[in-house]
């Protein structure tokens, strides 16, 4: 029991949010009379929140370094507008327009990162200016009007699905992918357990470990089975999965990731230890700009139009997802998985409240309270542990 308590205590915030996500999902499943977890609604839930989850991945890295980015919604709107001009007005191939759009987003991130990292202007001020600047540029580029429609191939990024073998009532490829992911998960968890035992770290007792594996396999296969009952796995889910895997690896297993955490924990100490703090901060903002551009492309593809009002409040949802998922307002703490869980909590709440017919006023108020409670929980745990 002591080992279980220690494992839970060191991961209390992340485990707590997983439990909260499960409870919130079950609550809205009951209140909506089973509509929430219907295959069509689950697919819509993924597609509706994909662009916020992409932003949350970049935002949690910015927050870990002790900064904030208020401009991501405006940058997403601006890049969506520019991509529409390239594809719709000038007939540029969608892959070339996407590549240029991502480069534009990275350039915007470099512009803001320069002022934050090298000129030492607070990120709040720099990105607030960026929020106003790129919202204005979006209006100018679009001339106050929407541009549509996008090419069909581009739309599939956000609304397309993996093809299946033949015409089946259930998407067999999705079932196969679920089984493969289950096997990979089991092998990876066993490897991690052996590595922890090799270095003398606390691990869960075998019965609890087996129970954990069974729960993970059940969740993966139930999720893929639900998707298989509609059209299968959306392309956007594959993209999200790839981003989560890559960024989790970067943050946990690379020097760059360790440096990001070091800067957020204590920037002066990190600098004295040889970390190039300015360079790391600069590249974190470049990365955020590229992900904001990707988010804007996903949103434009789903909407099938570039609009002046695109991206409104995206930054607030991304910041909320990062904090709800366990990021600390003082920096140095947070995970990519946590940000995704936080984004899913917000997404399920939005979808569930909409199914129940709650107005936008109630939805905003409830989300605000959830964010406040999540940050309060973080501060309570810090004070309790003496951090």
C-alpha positions in Angstrom: 0.0 0.0 0.0 2.9 2.4 0.7 4.2 1.9 -2.8 0.7 2.5 -4.3 0.4 5.7 -2.2 3.8 6.9 -3.3 3.1 6.3 -7.0 -0.3 8.1 -6.7 1.2 11.0 -4.7 3.9 11.7 -7.3 1.2 11.6 -10.1 -1.7 13.0 -8.1 -2.7 15.7 -10.5 -2.5 13.6 -13.7 -4.3 10.7 -12.1 -6.8 13.1 -10.6 -7.7 14.5 -14.0 -8.0 11.1 -15.6 -10.5 10.2 -12.8 -12.3 13.6 -13.4 -12.4 12.9 -17.2 -14.0 9.5 -16.6 -16.5 10.8 -14.1 -17.5 13.8 -16.2 -17.9 11.5 -19.2 -20.1 9.1 -17.3 -22.2 12.0 -15.9 -22.9 13.5 -19.3 -23.5 10.0 -20.7 -26.3 9.5 -18.1 -27.7 13.1 -18.4 -27.8 12.9 -22.2 -29.5 9.5 -22.1 -26.6 7.8 -23.9 -26.0 10.3 -26.7 -22.6 11.4 -25.6 -20.8 8.1 -26.3 -22.6 7.3 -29.5 -20.1 6.6 -32.4 -21.2 9.7 -34.4 -20.9 12.0 -31.4 -17.5 10.5 -30.3 -16.2 11.2 -33.8 -17.6 14.7 -33.7 -16.0 15.2 -30.3 -12.5 14.4 -31.7 -12.9 16.6 -34.8 -14.4 19.5 -32.9 -11.6 19.7 -30.3 -8.6 18.7 -32.5 -7.4 22.2 -33.2 -7.5 23.1 -29.4 -5.6 19.9 -28.6 -2.9 20.8 -31.1 -2.6 24.3 -29.5 -2.6 22.7 -26.0 0.5 20.7 -26.9 2.5 23.8 -27.8 1.0 25.9 -25.0 2.0 23.5 -22.2 5.6 23.8 -23.4 5.4 27.6 -23.3 3.8 27.5 -19.8 6.5 25.0 -18.6 9.2 27.6 -19.5 7.3 30.1 -17.3 5.7 32.1 -20.2 2.3 32.5 -21.9 1.1 33.0 -25.4 -2.1 35.0 -25.9 -1.7 35.3 -29.7 -2.3 31.7 -30.8 -5.9 32.2 -31.8 -5.1 35.2 -33.9 -2.2 33.5 -35.5 -4.4 30.5 -36.3 -6.9 32.8 -38.0 -4.2 34.7 -39.9 -2.6 31.5 -41.2 -6.0 30.1 -42.2 -6.7 33.3 -44.1 -3.4 33.2 -45.9 -3.8 29.5 -46.8 -7.2 30.3 -48.3 -5.8 32.9 -50.5 -3.0 30.6 -51.7 -5.4 27.6 -52.3 -8.6 29.3 -53.3 -7.6 32.5 -55.0 -4.3 31.4 -56.5 -4.9 27.7 -57.0 -1.8 26.5 -55.2 -1.6 22.8 -54.5 -2.8 22.1 -50.9 0.4 20.4 -49.8 2.5 23.4 -50.9 0.1 25.9 -49.3 0.2 23.9 -46.1 4.0 23.8 -46.0 4.2 27.6 -46.6 1.5 28.1 -43.9 3.5 26.2 -41.4 6.6 28.2 -42.3 4.6 31.4 -41.8 3.5 30.2 -38.4 7.1 29.4 -37.4 8.2 32.8 -38.6 5.5 34.5 -36.4 6.7 32.4 -33.5 10.3 33.5 -34.2 9.2 37.1 -34.3 7.6 36.8 -30.9 10.3 34.6 -29.5 12.9 37.2 -30.4 11.2 39.8 -28.3 10.7 37.5 -25.3 14.0 35.6 -25.3 16.5 38.3 -26.4 14.9 41.6 -25.7 13.4 40.3 -22.4 10.0 41.9 -22.9 7.4 39.9 -20.9 5.7 37.2 -23.0 2.3 38.5 -21.8 2.9 41.9 -23.4 4.6 40.5 -26.6 1.8 38.0 -27.3 -1.0 40.4 -26.3 0.4 42.7 -29.0 0.6 39.7 -31.3 -3.0 38.9 -30.6 -4.1 42.4 -31.7 -1.6 42.6 -34.6 -2.5 39.3 -36.3 -6.3 39.7 -35.7 -6.0 43.0 -37.5 -3.9 41.4 -40.3 -6.6 38.7 -40.7 -9.2 41.3 -41.2 -7.0 43.1 -43.8 -6.1 39.9 -45.7 -9.7 38.7 -45.9 -11.1 42.2 -46.4 -13.7 41.4 -43.8 -15.2 38.5 -45.9 -14.9 34.7 -45.8 -13.1 32.8 -48.5 -14.4 29.4 -49.5 -14.4 26.5 -50.5 -11.2 24.7 -50.0 -10.0 21.8 -52.2 -11.6 18.4 -51.2 -8.1 16.9 -50.5 -7.4 19.7 -48.0 -10.8 19.2 -46.3 -10.0 15.6 -45.6 -7.2 16.6 -43.2 -10.0 17.5 -40.7 -13.0 15.5 -42.0 -11.5 12.4 -43.7 -11.3 8.8 -42.4 -9.0 5.8 -42.9 -10.3 3.6 -45.7 -11.4 0.0 -44.8 -11.0 -3.4 -46.6 -14.2 -3.8 -48.6 -17.7 -2.7 -47.6 -18.3 -3.9 -44.0 -21.0 -2.8 -41.5 -18.1 -2.3 -39.0 -14.7 -0.7 -39.8 -12.4 -3.8 -39.6 -9.2 -1.8 -40.0 -10.0 0.2 -36.9 -10.5 -3.0 -34.9 -7.2 -4.3 -36.1 -5.4 -1.1 -35.1 -7.0 -1.2 -31.7 -5.6 -4.8 -31.1 -2.1 -3.7 -32.4 -2.1 -0.7 -30.1 -3.1 -2.9 -27.2 -0.1 -5.2 -27.8 2.3 -2.3 -28.2 1.0 -0.7 -25.0 1.4 -4.0 -23.0 5.0 -4.5 -24.3 6.0 -0.9 -23.6 4.5 -1.0 -20.1 6.4 -4.2 -19.3 9.6 -2.7 -20.6 9.1 0.5 -18.5 8.4 -1.7 -15.4 11.6 -3.7 -15.9 13.7 -0.5 -16.4 12.3 1.0 -13.2 13.0 -2.2 -11.3 16.6 -2.3 -12.7 17.3 1.1 -11.2 15.6 0.5 -7.9 12.5 2.7 -8.4 9.1 2.0 -6.8 6.8 0.0 -9.0 3.2 -1.1 -8.6 2.7 -4.6 -7.1 2.1 -7.2 -9.8 -1.7 -7.5 -9.2 -2.1 -3.8 -9.5 0.2 -3.7 -12.6 -1.9 -6.4 -14.3 -5.1 -4.5 -13.4 -3.6 -1.3 -14.9 -2.7 -3.1 -18.1 -6.2 -4.6 -18.3 -7.8 -1.2 -17.9 -5.6 0.4 -20.6 -6.3 -2.5 -23.0 -10.0 -2.2 -22.3 -10.1 1.5 -22.9 -8.1 1.3 -26.2 -10.3 -1.5 -27.6 -13.7 0.0 -26.4 -12.6 3.3 -28.0 -11.6 1.8 -31.3 -14.8 -0.4 -31.3 -16.9 2.7 -30.9 -15.1 4.5 -33.7 -15.4 1.4 -35.9 -19.2 1.5 -35.6 -19.3 4.8 -37.5 -16.6 5.5 -40.2 -13.5 4.4 -38.4 -10.5 6.4 -37.3 -10.4 10.0 -38.5 -7.2 11.3 -40.2 -7.1 14.0 -37.6 -6.9 11.5 -34.8 -3.8 9.9 -36.4 -2.2 13.4 -36.6 -3.0 14.0 -32.9 -1.6 10.6 -31.9 1.6 11.3 -33.8 2.0 14.7 -32.2 1.5 13.4 -28.7 4.0 10.6 -29.3 6.7 12.9 -30.8 6.3 15.7 -28.2 6.1 13.3 -25.2 9.4 11.8 -26.4 10.9 15.2 -26.9 9.9 16.4 -23.4 10.8 13.2 -21.6 13.8 11.7 -23.4 15.7 14.6 -25.1 18.1 17.3 -23.9 15.8 19.9 -25.4 12.9 18.7 -23.2 15.1 18.6 -20.1 16.2 22.2 -20.8 12.6 23.4 -21.1 11.8 22.0 -17.7 15.0 23.4 -16.2 14.2 26.9 -17.5 10.7 26.8 -16.0 12.1 25.4 -12.7 14.8 28.1 -12.2 16.0 30.0 -15.2 19.0 31.5 -13.4 20.2 28.1 -12.2 19.6 26.6 -15.6 21.8 29.3 -17.2 24.5 28.8 -14.7 24.4 25.1 -15.5 25.1 25.7 -19.1 21.6 25.8 -20.6 21.3 28.3 -23.4 18.1 29.7 -21.9 17.5 32.4 -24.6 17.9 29.9 -27.5 15.6 27.3 -25.8 12.9 30.0 -25.1 13.2 31.3 -28.7 12.6 27.8 -30.1 9.7 27.1 -27.8 7.9 30.1 -29.3 8.9 29.0 -32.9 7.3 25.7 -32.1 4.2 27.4 -30.7 3.9 29.4 -33.9 4.1 26.3 -36.1 1.5 24.5 -34.0 -0.8 27.6 -34.1 -0.5 27.5 -37.9 -1.4 23.8 -37.9 -4.4 24.5 -35.7 -5.5 27.2 -38.1 -5.2 24.9 -41.1 -7.2 22.1 -39.2 -9.9 24.6 -38.3 -10.2 26.1 -41.8 -10.4 22.5 -43.3 -13.2 21.6 -40.9 -15.1 24.8 -41.5 -14.3 24.7 -45.3 -13.8 28.4 -45.1 -11.4 31.1 -43.8 -13.3 33.6 -41.7 -12.4 36.9 -39.9 -13.8 35.4 -36.7 -11.8 32.2 -36.8 -9.7 31.5 -33.7 -11.6 33.6 -31.3 -10.9 32.4 -27.7 -8.7 29.5 -28.9 -5.9 30.8 -26.7 -8.1 30.7 -23.6 -9.2 27.1 -24.3 -5.6 26.1 -24.9 -4.3 27.7 -21.7 -7.2 26.2 -19.7 -6.4 22.8 -21.1 -2.8 23.1 -20.1 -3.6 24.2 -16.5 -6.4 21.7 -16.0 -4.0 19.0 -17.2 -1.5 19.7 -14.5 0.7 22.6 -15.8 1.9 24.9 -13.1 1.3 28.7 -13.4 4.9 29.2 -12.0 6.5 27.0 -14.7 8.6 23.9 -14.6 5.7 21.5 -14.3 3.4 19.9 -16.9 3.2 17.1 -19.5 1.9 16.8 -23.0 -0.4 13.9 -21.9 -1.8 16.1 -19.1 -2.6 18.9 -21.6 -4.4 16.5 -23.8 -6.4 15.2 -20.8 -7.2 18.8 -19.9 -8.3 19.5 -23.4 -10.6 16.4 -23.4 -12.1 17.5 -20.1 -13.0 20.8 -21.6 -14.2 19.2 -24.9 -16.4 16.7 -23.1 -17.9 19.4 -20.9 -18.6 21.6 -24.0 -20.2 18.8 -25.9 -22.1 17.5 -22.9 -23.5 20.9 -22.0 -24.5 21.5 -25.6 -26.4 18.2 -25.7 -28.2 19.2 -22.6 -29.2 22.5 -24.2 -27.3 24.8 -21.8 -26.7 28.3 -23.1 -23.2 29.7 -23.9 -23.4 31.9 -20.8 -23.8 28.9 -18.5 -21.1 27.0 -20.4 -18.5 29.8 -20.0 -19.3 30.2 -16.3 -18.9 26.5 -15.6 -15.7 26.2 -17.5 -14.3 29.2 -15.6 -15.1 27.5 -12.3 -13.5 24.2 -13.4 -10.3 26.1 -14.4 -10.2 27.9 -11.0 -10.7 24.7 -9.1 -8.0 23.0 -11.1 -5.4 25.7 -10.4 -6.5 25.8 -6.7 -6.0 22.0 -6.5 -2.4 22.5 -7.9 -1.6 25.2 -5.3 -3.1 23.1 -2.5 -0.9 20.1 -3.4 2.2 22.3 -3.6 1.6 23.9 -0.2 0.9 20.4 1.3 4.1 19.0 -0.1 6.1 22.0 0.9 7.1 22.8 -2.7 
